[in-house]
Amino acid sequence: MRSEYSLVDEPWLPVQMGDGTVRSVGLLEAFHRSSEIVALAETEPPSLIAQYRMLLATVHRALVRSRGTWKDSERVTWFRRGLPVGEICAYLESLRERFWLFDAEHPFMQVPALATAEETRDKRKPWTQISLASANGNAPVVFDHAVDSVPASISRQAAITHLLGFLQFTPGGLVKTLRDADKAGALVNTAAVLPVGSTLAQTLCLALHPPPLPGQSQPDLPAWERAPLTLAELRGDPVLATGPNDRYTRQSRAVLLESEPDGQVRWLRFAAGWALGEDPQRPDPMACYRAGSNGLVRVSFTEGRAVWRDLPALVPAPQAAGLEGARVAAVVNWAAGLHRLMGVAAGYPQRLLVAGLASDQAKLLRWRLEQFALPQALLVEPDRARELHAHVALAEELHRQLRAIATDLVAMTLPDPRSKDSRSRARELVERGPLSPTYFATAERELWALMTCIARDEPDEADALWHRALRDAARLAWKPLVDGLGFSPRALQAEARCRPRLNRLLRQHLPAAFAVPADTQPEEA
């Protein structure tokens, strides 16, 4: 096999420039122009996060090889003046032979042993095997009507894009080649968090993980600095990651792309990968956690659940403050540390990109990408973060009790309202109805204003604003629920019984929404 398609030089990485145009660049150009590039322009959320992780591993290893270690004050300089491009490009040049997409010895992020292994040498799969957006095998066909035996071809740029996203987000499940089943990718069922700057260089500085500790016995190497995976490693037990570089580039499946004569990709070889073992004490740097029924669980994209409801897991706060129900992603803490050193004004917003793929075992459910602009004070001041946590918790508690009243309301309109079956049916109708989406969508309209008040240390204004927002959200969510029950005597009677409960709930939890302004109170005689 000839060495073909160098990721160092070939334009494969989609980026957005400062003038808004989108173009593709190679790795050398991406780093040379990192202060001109606004952001990566990949449209598939899993591949977007995987590309950022690849770039972060590249920067980190380049700095480790050229400097050994560095201080946060140097990271501040890179944030303000640009990355040390010379060191990064020298690193890429020194490893140029490891960045060929097609190569007999070191194909990028692939396993050349599959070409000769008895289990895979005569078995080819269509490229859709590594596409999280395509149907393959016995997956249900919705929009993709490709046939596995006669797949359409794709460009090499598309092939590497699919491969990177697949390796990070693939769910665990049956593989039946080298092993019966395989572990999941590093970011399976995860809403990955990434702090975003004004340029690609700033983003990489914000999310850059710390240098290795002195005396660290095992180097944290990305996939391209390791020897090609062997069949013994692919058949072996899961292995813990040596650090972020390993996690960011872990070959969770063994893949070997096949180049067509016209330069396209149609087929590949596929097998179980180098399984990633999980250490609860060293979670993924881009994963955040919220309280679940049996401890902390990774924040993912749940159907019908707005991501801002997990803000307590996105905003750093001290665990001593009674906030053990959430754990922020390490990359957010690294960004917050950079802001503290720079001493930026409290109103300076920090954008957080949240993207990823949700799955249920081997079934892919949905992918999403959202961005939040957080006032900097919420990242660097524990008291401000604590206030935001409390306001989000209030919204959740009010929603919980609102749903309970709504369930009682619906149950009263059903035969035998007190029976277990009627209660269960009422609960299901409320969960599938517009109550929760309407409530949280309405409250979200005031979210930025709330965070601004908190950042300015205006607690009274924040309470009044948020209480009014939640009051209006609850009332707006209640109306379609009542309208949907109709105007039968039973429905009207049920609403008459539950309306006072709703009013008491709102007055109890949202006193600032019902307070009379001082300038409107009658004067004393």
XYZ file of C-alpha atoms in Angstrom:
525
model
C 0.000 0.000 0.000
C 1.298 3.413 -0.928
C 1.304 6.254 1.578
C -1.600 8.496 0.563
C -3.550 11.477 1.863
C -1.485 13.289 4.467
C -3.632 14.882 7.151
C -0.764 17.258 7.789
C -1.111 18.830 4.325
C -4.400 17.777 2.707
C -7.384 20.070 3.321
C -9.706 17.869 5.379
C -10.511 19.825 8.569
C -13.519 22.198 8.100
C -13.024 25.596 9.769
C -14.801 28.932 9.911
C -12.672 31.978 9.205
C -13.068 35.427 10.702
C -15.017 36.699 7.679
C -17.590 33.930 8.078
C -16.406 31.759 5.207
C -15.981 28.012 5.697
C -13.066 26.145 4.184
C -11.052 22.974 4.736
C -7.447 23.022 5.905
C -4.719 20.548 6.796
C -3.240 20.344 10.272
C -0.267 22.583 9.506
C -2.473 25.331 8.113
C -4.951 24.940 10.968
C -2.276 25.722 13.524
C -0.533 28.394 11.425
C -3.854 30.238 11.144
C -5.277 29.280 14.548
C -5.543 32.944 15.546
C -7.528 33.706 12.367
C -9.821 30.678 12.523
C -12.940 31.307 14.607
C -13.887 27.679 15.205
C -14.130 24.255 13.657
C -17.057 24.050 11.244
C -17.919 20.360 11.403
C -21.703 19.874 11.337
C -21.948 16.446 13.031
C -21.691 16.952 16.840
C -19.771 13.692 17.556
C -17.171 14.426 14.877
C -16.887 18.062 15.985
C -15.977 17.089 19.547
C -13.614 14.366 18.294
C -11.759 16.859 16.079
C -11.268 19.269 18.971
C -9.980 16.397 21.111
C -7.522 15.398 18.423
C -6.198 18.985 18.206
C -5.907 19.235 21.994
C -3.877 16.010 22.108
C -1.641 17.362 19.341
C -0.977 20.652 21.150
C -0.350 18.933 24.466
C 2.125 16.425 23.075
C 3.924 19.094 21.068
C 4.435 21.174 24.209
C 5.494 18.173 26.289
C 8.125 17.226 23.725
C 9.464 20.755 23.292
C 9.177 22.078 26.882
C 8.507 19.163 29.193
C 6.237 21.313 31.344
C 4.705 24.794 31.437
C 2.958 27.188 33.808
C -0.547 28.593 33.648
C 0.995 32.026 33.142
C 2.364 30.746 29.827
C -1.115 29.555 28.891
C -2.351 33.109 29.523
C 0.297 34.406 27.106
C -0.769 31.886 24.438
C -4.398 32.871 24.952
C -3.627 36.530 24.398
C -0.894 36.321 21.751
C -1.427 32.987 20.036
C -0.189 29.437 20.372
C 3.517 28.547 20.040
C 2.894 27.532 16.443
C 6.541 26.780 15.670
C 6.721 24.077 18.334
C 3.430 22.503 17.255
C 4.338 22.446 13.566
C 7.789 21.011 14.362
C 6.032 18.223 16.244
C 3.793 17.477 13.243
C 6.758 17.472 10.879
C 8.684 15.089 13.108
C 5.762 12.634 13.018
C 4.667 13.269 9.457
C 4.773 9.554 8.582
C 2.154 8.847 11.310
C -0.474 11.099 9.713
C -1.034 9.251 6.429
C -4.649 8.138 6.118
C -3.469 5.192 3.986
C -0.154 3.568 4.832
C 1.168 0.020 5.077
C 2.690 0.469 8.558
C 0.972 3.400 10.322
C -2.395 4.315 8.795
C -3.804 7.137 10.932
C -6.049 5.891 13.777
C -6.307 2.478 12.098
C -5.063 -1.087 12.611
C -2.945 -2.460 9.724
C -3.005 -5.970 11.242
C -6.593 -6.343 9.988
C -5.264 -6.681 6.431
C -3.655 -10.042 7.247
C -5.626 -11.333 10.245
C -7.517 -14.519 9.464
C -10.749 -13.112 10.906
C -10.744 -9.929 8.774
C -8.536 -10.289 5.694
C -11.344 -11.687 3.542
C -14.193 -9.782 5.161
C -15.106 -6.255 4.154
C -17.798 -3.992 5.526
C -19.274 -0.849 3.969
C -17.995 2.503 5.208
C -21.387 3.068 6.886
C -20.110 0.784 9.656
C -18.307 3.810 11.130
C -20.957 6.417 10.317
C -23.145 7.292 13.284
C -25.669 8.896 10.909
C -26.042 5.939 8.532
C -28.023 2.725 8.642
C -26.023 -0.487 8.444
C -26.563 -4.144 9.232
C -30.040 -4.634 10.711
C -30.440 -1.014 11.816
C -33.849 0.459 10.892
C -33.983 2.420 7.644
C -35.549 5.873 7.880
C -33.805 8.254 5.497
C -30.721 6.231 4.550
C -31.589 3.565 1.963
C -28.036 2.454 1.187
C -27.479 -1.275 0.682
C -24.596 -2.898 2.548
C -23.598 -5.063 -0.410
C -23.409 -2.106 -2.821
C -22.445 0.971 -0.793
C -21.942 4.372 -2.350
C -18.417 5.751 -2.028
C -17.369 8.783 0.021
C -14.401 11.142 -0.041
C -11.340 10.608 2.089
C -12.193 13.786 3.982
C -15.588 12.336 4.894
C -14.001 9.014 5.868
C -11.626 10.507 8.443
C -14.426 12.724 9.766
C -16.701 9.731 10.351
C -13.878 7.666 11.826
C -12.909 10.207 14.488
C -16.467 10.727 15.705
C -17.233 7.012 15.665
C -14.229 6.027 17.776
C -15.195 8.490 20.524
C -18.958 7.941 20.662
C -19.587 4.349 19.555
C -21.756 2.451 22.049
C -20.723 -0.891 23.438
C -22.241 -4.070 22.082
C -21.783 -7.080 19.851
C -18.839 -7.068 17.460
C -18.204 -10.802 16.884
C -14.767 -10.246 15.371
C -11.794 -11.009 17.655
C -14.237 -10.678 20.581
C -17.957 -11.315 20.897
C -18.654 -7.898 22.406
C -16.723 -4.699 22.916
C -16.592 -1.757 25.303
C -17.958 1.644 24.341
C -16.034 4.702 23.194
C -14.778 7.274 25.681
C -17.787 9.590 25.239
C -20.616 7.107 24.862
C -23.954 8.625 25.891
C -22.262 11.868 26.927
C -23.050 15.529 26.381
C -19.418 16.629 26.071
C -18.549 20.131 27.297
C -15.975 22.417 25.684
C -15.159 26.036 26.649
C -15.007 28.106 23.466
C -12.941 31.225 22.785
C -13.061 33.859 20.049
C -10.543 31.920 17.956
C -9.396 28.342 17.573
C -6.171 29.240 19.416
C -8.127 30.583 22.397
C -10.376 27.525 22.504
C -7.366 25.204 22.598
C -5.793 27.288 25.384
C -8.989 27.252 27.450
C -9.417 23.470 27.229
C -5.737 22.446 27.325
C -5.056 19.889 30.043
C -2.168 20.396 32.482
C 1.366 19.112 31.782
C 2.370 15.695 33.146
C 3.271 15.479 36.800
C 6.971 15.195 37.674
C 8.042 11.584 37.810
C 4.965 10.284 35.983
C 5.998 6.748 35.113
C 3.890 6.152 32.019
C 3.728 8.792 29.268
C 0.277 9.830 28.070
C 0.584 9.132 24.342
C -2.009 9.693 21.601
C -2.761 6.865 19.190
C -0.392 8.102 16.477
C 2.636 7.980 18.783
C 1.976 4.389 19.809
C 3.013 1.274 17.953
C 0.215 -0.154 15.790
C -2.238 -2.214 17.795
C -1.662 -5.960 17.758
C -4.273 -8.713 17.658
C -3.298 -9.642 21.215
C -4.150 -6.126 22.419
C -7.450 -6.183 20.547
C -8.369 -9.492 22.178
C -7.190 -8.407 25.622
C -8.979 -7.006 28.643
C -9.958 -3.308 28.898
C -7.031 -0.999 29.647
C -7.217 2.207 31.686
C -6.303 5.405 29.879
C -2.900 6.868 30.693
C -4.408 10.370 30.526
C -6.427 12.746 28.338
C -4.286 12.225 25.223
C -5.017 8.502 25.361
C -8.745 9.044 25.989
C -9.017 11.674 23.242
C -7.598 9.273 20.636
C -8.456 5.800 21.958
C -9.102 3.316 19.121
C -12.254 1.862 20.631
C -12.787 -0.171 17.447
C -10.233 -1.610 15.044
C -10.750 -0.120 11.582
C -8.769 -0.284 8.351
C -9.996 1.853 5.474
C -9.598 0.625 1.917
C -8.736 3.106 -0.825
C -10.557 2.852 -4.143
C -8.710 3.484 -7.463
C -10.569 6.796 -7.826
C -9.413 8.014 -4.417
C -12.734 7.380 -2.709
C -13.585 5.073 0.215
C -16.222 2.379 -0.107
C -15.038 -0.539 2.050
C -13.203 -1.138 5.306
C -12.166 -3.928 7.631
C -13.612 -3.895 11.113
C -13.068 -5.648 14.453
C -13.133 -5.183 18.202
C -10.871 -2.375 19.359
C -8.516 -1.559 22.212
C -11.101 -1.570 24.975
C -11.097 1.391 27.348
C -11.316 0.647 31.053
C -13.016 3.238 33.239
C -11.555 4.631 36.454
C -14.243 6.385 38.572
C -11.540 8.577 40.060
C -10.402 9.822 36.638
C -13.513 10.680 34.602
C -13.356 12.030 31.079
C -12.270 15.712 31.138
C -15.242 16.751 28.984
C -17.915 14.828 30.906
C -19.988 16.420 33.654
C -22.181 14.605 36.153
C -25.520 15.198 37.876
C -27.286 13.346 40.654
C -29.033 10.135 39.638
C -31.056 7.567 41.554
C -27.885 5.596 42.408
C -25.221 8.281 42.564
C -23.726 10.577 39.960
C -24.498 9.936 36.284
C -23.062 11.515 33.174
C -25.057 14.357 31.683
C -26.446 13.227 28.351
C -29.110 14.389 25.907
C -32.386 13.097 27.309
C -35.514 13.365 25.219
C -37.487 16.468 26.153
C -34.923 17.641 28.726
C -33.375 21.076 28.185
C -29.608 21.121 28.722
C -29.735 24.269 30.874
C -31.442 22.207 33.576
C -28.003 20.670 34.125
C -26.280 24.019 34.686
C -25.251 22.919 38.210
C -23.073 20.314 36.489
C -21.655 22.876 34.041
C -20.715 25.645 36.480
C -17.905 25.025 38.991
C -18.826 25.256 42.650
C -17.094 24.007 45.811
C -18.277 20.588 46.991
C -18.149 21.848 50.568
C -21.131 24.059 49.764
C -23.466 21.072 49.781
C -23.375 20.641 46.021
C -22.303 17.013 45.932
C -25.156 16.347 43.512
C -23.077 17.595 40.579
C -19.536 17.351 39.229
C -18.294 19.828 36.675
C -16.188 18.799 33.673
C -12.445 19.241 34.174
C -12.136 21.358 31.008
C -14.462 23.942 32.569
C -12.260 24.110 35.663
C -9.201 24.583 33.454
C -10.928 27.452 31.639
C -12.012 28.995 34.940
C -8.425 28.864 36.180
C -7.287 30.733 33.090
C -9.916 33.435 33.637
C -8.837 33.876 37.244
C -5.253 34.491 36.162
C -6.269 36.964 33.463
C -8.496 38.903 35.827
C -11.123 39.646 33.211
C -14.068 41.828 34.263
C -16.953 39.971 35.893
C -19.334 40.552 33.004
C -17.079 38.871 30.440
C -19.035 35.941 28.963
C -17.543 32.497 28.522
C -19.206 30.310 25.940
C -19.637 26.619 26.633
C -20.304 24.258 23.743
C -22.247 21.130 24.709
C -22.415 18.454 22.024
C -22.643 14.722 21.679
C -24.709 11.651 21.028
C -27.228 9.827 23.211
C -27.726 6.089 22.908
C -29.570 3.244 24.582
C -27.182 0.294 24.625
C -26.345 -0.157 20.917
C -29.287 1.914 19.676
C -28.415 5.494 18.669
C -31.164 7.887 19.755
C -30.255 11.508 19.058
C -27.417 13.976 18.767
C -27.462 17.638 19.665
C -25.278 20.715 19.918
C -25.994 23.701 22.146
C -24.049 26.720 23.370
C -24.316 28.761 26.557
C -22.805 32.161 27.213
C -21.996 32.314 30.932
C -20.902 35.487 32.728
C -17.354 34.929 33.857
C -18.238 35.489 37.499
C -20.253 32.275 37.489
C -17.086 30.358 36.634
C -14.632 31.968 39.026
C -16.665 33.080 42.077
C -18.048 30.248 44.264
C -20.788 32.418 45.790
C -22.163 33.321 42.366
C -22.112 29.684 41.277
C -23.918 28.690 44.464
C -26.687 31.209 43.731
C -27.176 29.862 40.218
C -27.381 26.317 41.566
C -30.077 27.413 44.028
C -32.178 29.087 41.344
C -32.013 26.072 39.043
C -32.905 23.834 41.983
C -35.951 26.034 42.669
C -37.106 25.612 39.069
C -36.752 21.836 39.372
C -38.602 21.621 42.695
C -41.451 23.800 41.450
C -41.696 21.628 38.343
C -41.818 18.465 40.455
C -44.705 19.737 42.531
C -46.453 21.212 39.497
C -46.395 17.779 37.857
C -47.851 16.216 40.995
C -50.811 18.615 40.946
C -51.221 18.093 37.215
C -51.304 14.328 37.737
C -54.045 14.716 40.350
C -55.983 16.948 37.965
C -55.872 14.451 35.116
C -56.634 11.508 37.414
C -59.835 13.261 38.611
C -61.140 13.219 35.050
C -60.642 9.444 34.659
C -62.905 6.644 35.876
C -62.070 5.572 39.435
C -59.581 8.432 40.084
C -58.094 6.808 43.195
C -57.147 3.524 41.559
C -53.531 2.687 40.864
C -54.207 2.236 37.155
C -55.857 5.650 36.835
C -52.970 7.314 38.643
C -50.464 5.571 36.415
C -52.413 6.570 33.307
C -52.659 10.169 34.488
C -48.929 10.320 35.177
C -48.194 9.000 31.694
C -50.510 11.556 30.072
C -48.799 14.404 31.945
C -45.326 13.167 31.015
C -46.239 12.990 27.324
C -48.117 16.269 27.329
C -46.941 19.885 26.900
C -46.626 20.703 30.608
C -42.865 20.158 31.074
C -41.650 21.450 27.679
C -43.792 24.590 28.015
C -42.649 25.237 31.581
C -38.917 24.962 30.918
C -39.009 26.703 27.530
C -40.802 29.677 29.089
C -38.429 29.867 32.041
C -35.397 29.696 29.741
C -36.329 33.056 28.197
C -35.146 34.784 31.380
C -32.115 32.578 31.990
C -29.502 34.990 30.610
C -31.035 37.906 32.525
C -30.938 35.794 35.693
C -27.271 34.901 35.227
C -26.455 38.561 34.569
C -28.096 39.649 37.831
C -26.234 36.946 39.735
C -22.921 37.942 38.151
C -23.516 41.585 39.154
C -24.213 40.506 42.768
C -27.827 41.675 42.665
C -29.591 38.927 44.662
C -32.885 40.767 45.188
C -33.216 41.571 41.492
C -32.312 37.975 40.607
C -34.949 36.583 42.988
C -37.669 38.898 41.675
C -36.854 38.194 38.036
C -36.627 34.412 38.426
C -39.706 34.135 40.622
C -41.764 36.043 38.057
C -40.337 33.897 35.261
C -41.232 30.651 37.040
C -44.685 31.937 37.971
C -45.422 32.810 34.365
C -43.931 29.516 33.180
C -46.129 27.499 35.531
C -49.282 29.354 34.556
C -48.517 29.096 30.856
C -47.835 25.354 31.197
C -51.054 24.829 33.185
C -53.361 26.361 30.566
C -52.900 23.821 27.705
C -53.196 21.005 30.222
C -56.603 22.298 31.360
C -57.741 23.104 27.817
C -56.902 19.571 26.731
C -59.281 18.108 29.322
C -62.284 19.802 27.759
C -65.330 21.360 29.412
C -67.133 18.382 30.850
C -68.561 18.787 34.372
C -65.929 16.379 35.697
C -63.092 18.338 34.059
C -64.389 21.692 35.318
C -64.818 20.311 38.829
C -61.306 18.851 38.788
C -59.798 22.161 37.688
C -61.742 24.036 40.366
C -60.266 21.742 43.015
C -56.674 21.892 41.750
C -56.439 25.597 40.877
C -56.196 26.730 44.539
C -53.411 24.194 45.096
C -51.529 25.667 42.160
C -51.946 29.204 43.488
C -50.746 28.185 46.969
C -47.743 26.426 45.427
C -46.723 29.517 43.480
C -47.138 31.878 46.431
C -45.228 29.548 48.744
C -42.196 29.031 46.487
C -42.158 32.331 44.589
C -42.861 35.094 47.135
C -40.913 37.714 45.182
C -43.301 37.311 42.239
C -46.218 38.456 44.395
C -44.504 41.157 46.442
C -46.008 44.618 46.122
C -43.415 47.238 45.075
C -42.672 49.723 47.834
C -43.506 52.736 45.656
C -47.069 51.422 45.083
C -47.984 50.871 48.751
C -50.439 53.380 50.285
C -48.883 56.061 52.433
C -49.485 56.006 56.180
C -52.008 58.524 57.496
